[in-house]
mmCIF file of C-alpha atoms and ligand atoms in Angstrom:
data_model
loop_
_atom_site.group_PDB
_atom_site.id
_atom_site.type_symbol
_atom_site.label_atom_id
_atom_site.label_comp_id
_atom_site.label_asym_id
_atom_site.label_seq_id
_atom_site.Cartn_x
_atom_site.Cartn_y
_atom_site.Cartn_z
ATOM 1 C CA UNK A 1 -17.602 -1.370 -11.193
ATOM 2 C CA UNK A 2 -14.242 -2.134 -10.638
ATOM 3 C CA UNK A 3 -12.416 -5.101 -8.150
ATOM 4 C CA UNK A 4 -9.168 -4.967 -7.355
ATOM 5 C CA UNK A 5 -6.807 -7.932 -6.391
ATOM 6 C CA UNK A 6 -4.777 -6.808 -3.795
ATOM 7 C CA UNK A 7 -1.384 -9.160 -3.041
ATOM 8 C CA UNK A 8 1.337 -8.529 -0.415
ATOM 9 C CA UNK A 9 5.008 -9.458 0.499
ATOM 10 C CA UNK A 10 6.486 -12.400 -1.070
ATOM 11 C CA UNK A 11 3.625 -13.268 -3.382
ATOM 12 C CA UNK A 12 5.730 -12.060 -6.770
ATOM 13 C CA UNK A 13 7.976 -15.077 -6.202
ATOM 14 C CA UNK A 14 4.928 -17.417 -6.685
ATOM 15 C CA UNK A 15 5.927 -20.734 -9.280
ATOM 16 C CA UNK A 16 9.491 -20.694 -7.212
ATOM 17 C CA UNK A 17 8.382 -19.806 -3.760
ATOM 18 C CA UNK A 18 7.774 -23.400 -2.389
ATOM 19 C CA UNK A 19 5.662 -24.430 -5.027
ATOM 20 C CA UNK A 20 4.942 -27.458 -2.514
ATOM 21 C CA UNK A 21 2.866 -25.139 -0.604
ATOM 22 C CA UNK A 22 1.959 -21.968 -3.226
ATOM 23 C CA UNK A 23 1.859 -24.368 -6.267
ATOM 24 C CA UNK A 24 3.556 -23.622 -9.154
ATOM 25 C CA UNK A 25 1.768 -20.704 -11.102
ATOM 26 C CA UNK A 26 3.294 -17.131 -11.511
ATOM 27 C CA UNK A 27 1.438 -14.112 -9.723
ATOM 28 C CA UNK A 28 1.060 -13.266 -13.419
ATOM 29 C CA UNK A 29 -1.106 -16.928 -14.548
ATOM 30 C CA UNK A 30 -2.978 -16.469 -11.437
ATOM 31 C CA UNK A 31 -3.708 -12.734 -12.258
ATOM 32 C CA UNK A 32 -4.620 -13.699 -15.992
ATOM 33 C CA UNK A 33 -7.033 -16.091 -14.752
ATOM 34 C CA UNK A 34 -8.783 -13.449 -12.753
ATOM 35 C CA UNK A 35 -8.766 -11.280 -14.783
ATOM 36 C CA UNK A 36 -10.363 -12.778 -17.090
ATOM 37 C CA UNK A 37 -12.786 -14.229 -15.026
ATOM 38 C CA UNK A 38 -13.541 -10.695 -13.418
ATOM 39 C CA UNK A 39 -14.451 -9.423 -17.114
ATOM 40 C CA UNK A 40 -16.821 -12.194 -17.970
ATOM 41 C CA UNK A 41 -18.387 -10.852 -14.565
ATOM 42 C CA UNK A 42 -19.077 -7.719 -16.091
ATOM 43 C CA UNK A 43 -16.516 -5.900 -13.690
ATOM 44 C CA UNK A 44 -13.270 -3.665 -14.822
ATOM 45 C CA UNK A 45 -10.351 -5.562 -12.575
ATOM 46 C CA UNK A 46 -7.502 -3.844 -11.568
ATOM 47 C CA UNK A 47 -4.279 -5.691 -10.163
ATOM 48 C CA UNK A 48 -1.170 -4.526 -7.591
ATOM 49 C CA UNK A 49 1.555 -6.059 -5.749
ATOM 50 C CA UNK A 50 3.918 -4.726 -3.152
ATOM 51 C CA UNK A 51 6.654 -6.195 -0.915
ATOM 52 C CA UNK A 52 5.933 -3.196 1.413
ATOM 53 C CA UNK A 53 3.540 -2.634 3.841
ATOM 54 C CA UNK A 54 2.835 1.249 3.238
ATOM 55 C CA UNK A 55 2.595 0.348 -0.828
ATOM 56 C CA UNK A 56 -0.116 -1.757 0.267
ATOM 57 C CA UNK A 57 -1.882 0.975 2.423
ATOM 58 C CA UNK A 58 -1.239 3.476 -0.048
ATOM 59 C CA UNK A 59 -3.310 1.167 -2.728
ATOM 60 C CA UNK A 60 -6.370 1.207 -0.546
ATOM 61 C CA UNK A 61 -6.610 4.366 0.080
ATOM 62 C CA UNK A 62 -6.841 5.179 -3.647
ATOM 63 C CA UNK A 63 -9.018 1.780 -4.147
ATOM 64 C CA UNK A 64 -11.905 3.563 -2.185
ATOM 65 C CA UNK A 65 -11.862 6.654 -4.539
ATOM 66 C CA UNK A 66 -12.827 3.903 -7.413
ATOM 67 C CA UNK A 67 -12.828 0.417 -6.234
ATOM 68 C CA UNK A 68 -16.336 -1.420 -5.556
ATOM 69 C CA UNK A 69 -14.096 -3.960 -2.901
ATOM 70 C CA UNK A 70 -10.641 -5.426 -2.940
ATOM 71 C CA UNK A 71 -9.402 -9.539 -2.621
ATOM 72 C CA UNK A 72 -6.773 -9.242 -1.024
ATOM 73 C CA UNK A 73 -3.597 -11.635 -0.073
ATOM 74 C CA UNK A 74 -2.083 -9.494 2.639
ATOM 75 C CA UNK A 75 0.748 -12.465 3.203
ATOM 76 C CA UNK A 76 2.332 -12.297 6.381
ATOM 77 C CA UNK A 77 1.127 -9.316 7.034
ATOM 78 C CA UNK A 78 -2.324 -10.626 7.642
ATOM 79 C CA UNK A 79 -0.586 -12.118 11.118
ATOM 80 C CA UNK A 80 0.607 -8.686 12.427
ATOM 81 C CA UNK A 81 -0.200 -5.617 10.853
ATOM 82 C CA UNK A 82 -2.100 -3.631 12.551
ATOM 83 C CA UNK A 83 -1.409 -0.933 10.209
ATOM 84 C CA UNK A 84 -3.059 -2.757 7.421
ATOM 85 C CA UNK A 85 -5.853 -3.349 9.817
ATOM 86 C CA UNK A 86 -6.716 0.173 10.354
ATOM 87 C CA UNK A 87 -6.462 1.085 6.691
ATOM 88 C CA UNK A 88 -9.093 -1.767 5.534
ATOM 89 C CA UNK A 89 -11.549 -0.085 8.090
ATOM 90 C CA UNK A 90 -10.376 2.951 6.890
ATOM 91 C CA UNK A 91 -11.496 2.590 3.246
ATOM 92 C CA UNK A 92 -15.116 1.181 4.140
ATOM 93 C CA UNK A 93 -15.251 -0.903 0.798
ATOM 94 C CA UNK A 94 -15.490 -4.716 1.321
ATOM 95 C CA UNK A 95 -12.215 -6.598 1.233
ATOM 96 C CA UNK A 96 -12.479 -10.304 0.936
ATOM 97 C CA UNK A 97 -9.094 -11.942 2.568
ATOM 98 C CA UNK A 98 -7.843 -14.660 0.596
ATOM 99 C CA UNK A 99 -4.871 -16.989 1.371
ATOM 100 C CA UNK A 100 -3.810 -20.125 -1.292
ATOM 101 C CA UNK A 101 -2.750 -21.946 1.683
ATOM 102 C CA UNK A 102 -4.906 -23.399 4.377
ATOM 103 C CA UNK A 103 -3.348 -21.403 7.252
ATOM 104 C CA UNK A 104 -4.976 -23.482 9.822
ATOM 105 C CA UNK A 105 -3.238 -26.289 9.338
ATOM 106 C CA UNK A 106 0.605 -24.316 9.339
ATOM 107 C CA UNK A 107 2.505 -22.766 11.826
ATOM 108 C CA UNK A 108 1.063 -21.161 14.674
ATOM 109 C CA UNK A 109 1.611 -17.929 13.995
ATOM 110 C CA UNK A 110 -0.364 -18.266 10.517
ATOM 111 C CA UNK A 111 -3.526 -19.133 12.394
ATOM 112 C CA UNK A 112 -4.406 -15.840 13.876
ATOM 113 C CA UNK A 113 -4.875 -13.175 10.920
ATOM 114 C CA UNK A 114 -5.526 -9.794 12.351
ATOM 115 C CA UNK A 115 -7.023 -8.182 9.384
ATOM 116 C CA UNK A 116 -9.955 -10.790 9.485
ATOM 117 C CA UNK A 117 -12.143 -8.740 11.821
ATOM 118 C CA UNK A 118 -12.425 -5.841 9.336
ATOM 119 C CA UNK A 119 -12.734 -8.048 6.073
ATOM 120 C CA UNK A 120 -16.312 -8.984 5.224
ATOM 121 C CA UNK A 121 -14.784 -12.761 5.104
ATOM 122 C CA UNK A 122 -11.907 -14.886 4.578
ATOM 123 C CA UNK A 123 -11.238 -18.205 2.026
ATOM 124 C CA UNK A 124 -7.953 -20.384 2.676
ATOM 125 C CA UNK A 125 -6.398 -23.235 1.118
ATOM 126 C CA UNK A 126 -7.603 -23.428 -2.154
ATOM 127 C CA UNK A 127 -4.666 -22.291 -3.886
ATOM 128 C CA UNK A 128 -5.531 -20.253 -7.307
ATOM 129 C CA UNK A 129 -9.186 -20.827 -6.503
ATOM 130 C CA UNK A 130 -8.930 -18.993 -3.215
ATOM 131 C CA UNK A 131 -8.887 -15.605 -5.072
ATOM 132 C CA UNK A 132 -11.986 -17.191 -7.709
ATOM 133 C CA UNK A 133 -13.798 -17.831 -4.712
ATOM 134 C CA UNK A 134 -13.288 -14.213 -3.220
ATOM 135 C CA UNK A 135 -14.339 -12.966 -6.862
ATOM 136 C CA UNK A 136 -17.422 -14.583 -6.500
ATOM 137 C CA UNK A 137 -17.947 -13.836 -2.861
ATOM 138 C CA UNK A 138 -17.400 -10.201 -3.582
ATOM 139 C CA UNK A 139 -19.884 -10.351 -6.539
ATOM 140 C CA UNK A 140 -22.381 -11.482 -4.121
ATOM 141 C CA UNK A 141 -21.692 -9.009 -1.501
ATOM 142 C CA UNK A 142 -21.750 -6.438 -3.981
ATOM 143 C CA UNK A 143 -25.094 -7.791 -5.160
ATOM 144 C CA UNK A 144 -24.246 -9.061 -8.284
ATOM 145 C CA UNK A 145 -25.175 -5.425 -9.586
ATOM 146 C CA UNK A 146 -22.391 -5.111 -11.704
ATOM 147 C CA UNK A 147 -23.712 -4.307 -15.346
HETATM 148 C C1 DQA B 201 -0.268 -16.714 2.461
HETATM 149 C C2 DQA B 201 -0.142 -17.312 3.876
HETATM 150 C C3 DQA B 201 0.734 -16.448 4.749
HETATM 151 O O1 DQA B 201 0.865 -17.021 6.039
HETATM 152 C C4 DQA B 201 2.108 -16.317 4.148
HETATM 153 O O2 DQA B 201 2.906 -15.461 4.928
HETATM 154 C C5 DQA B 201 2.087 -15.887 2.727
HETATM 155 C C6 DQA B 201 1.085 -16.460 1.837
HETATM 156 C C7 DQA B 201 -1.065 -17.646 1.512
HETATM 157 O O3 DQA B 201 -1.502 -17.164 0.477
HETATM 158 O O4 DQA B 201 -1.216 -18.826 1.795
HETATM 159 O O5 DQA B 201 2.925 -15.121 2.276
HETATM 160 O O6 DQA B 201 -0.990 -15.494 2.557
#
């Protein structure tokens, strides 16, 4: 079975992005750590980034053709894109939305996500661990029937 760790617009700049707020580990650490994590899980992990909105759909749509469920960091987008929206209902395969920051407790704007309605749940503020705990919370969802 295969996960794949979805991230959105911005999220290649983590470790210089306001590291006071993102910390200051590369997309590529964080990745690692998943990744390696994932495996121990018994599950193949696959990993994708875009700045774009439609690279992002595009990713989902070919994640349901051979993706058990997606974490995904949508970024900003998660405030306002309908468009991603649609395609997570769309694909049918659980997405667990993850954010590193606690959203809740940031601008305004950050506390309404839009995609949250069609993910089967969402984890904030627990930087790196945020995606860990979507890795587990997918295994469960999944059933743990991975081998
Ligand atoms: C973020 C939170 C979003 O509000 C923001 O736009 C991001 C990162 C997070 O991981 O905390 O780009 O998704």
């Amino acid at each position: 079975m295969k996960i794949l760790v979805l991230n959105g617009p911005n999220l290649n700049l983590l470790g210089e992005r306001e590291p006071n707020i993102y910390g200051g580990e590369t997309l590529k650490s964080i990745n690692d750590e998943i990744n390696a994590a994932g495996r121990e899980m018994g599950y193949e992990m696959a990993f994708f980034q875009s700045n774009s909105e439609g690279g992002l759909i595009d990713r989902l749509h070919e994640a349901r053709l051979d993706c058990a469920g997606v974490i995904l960091n949508a970024g900003a987008y998660t405030h306002y894109s309908y468009a991603l929206r649609d395609a997570i209902s769309a694909v049918k395969i659980p997405v667990v939305e993850v954010h590193l920051s606690n959203v809740n407790s940031r601008d305004e704007f950050r506390k309404n996500s839009v995609i949250a309605p069609v993910c089967v749940g969402s984890i904030a503020g627990f930087g790196k661990y945020s995606y860990m705990l979507g890795l587990y919370a997918l295994d469960n969802k999944l059933g743990g029937s991975n081998e």
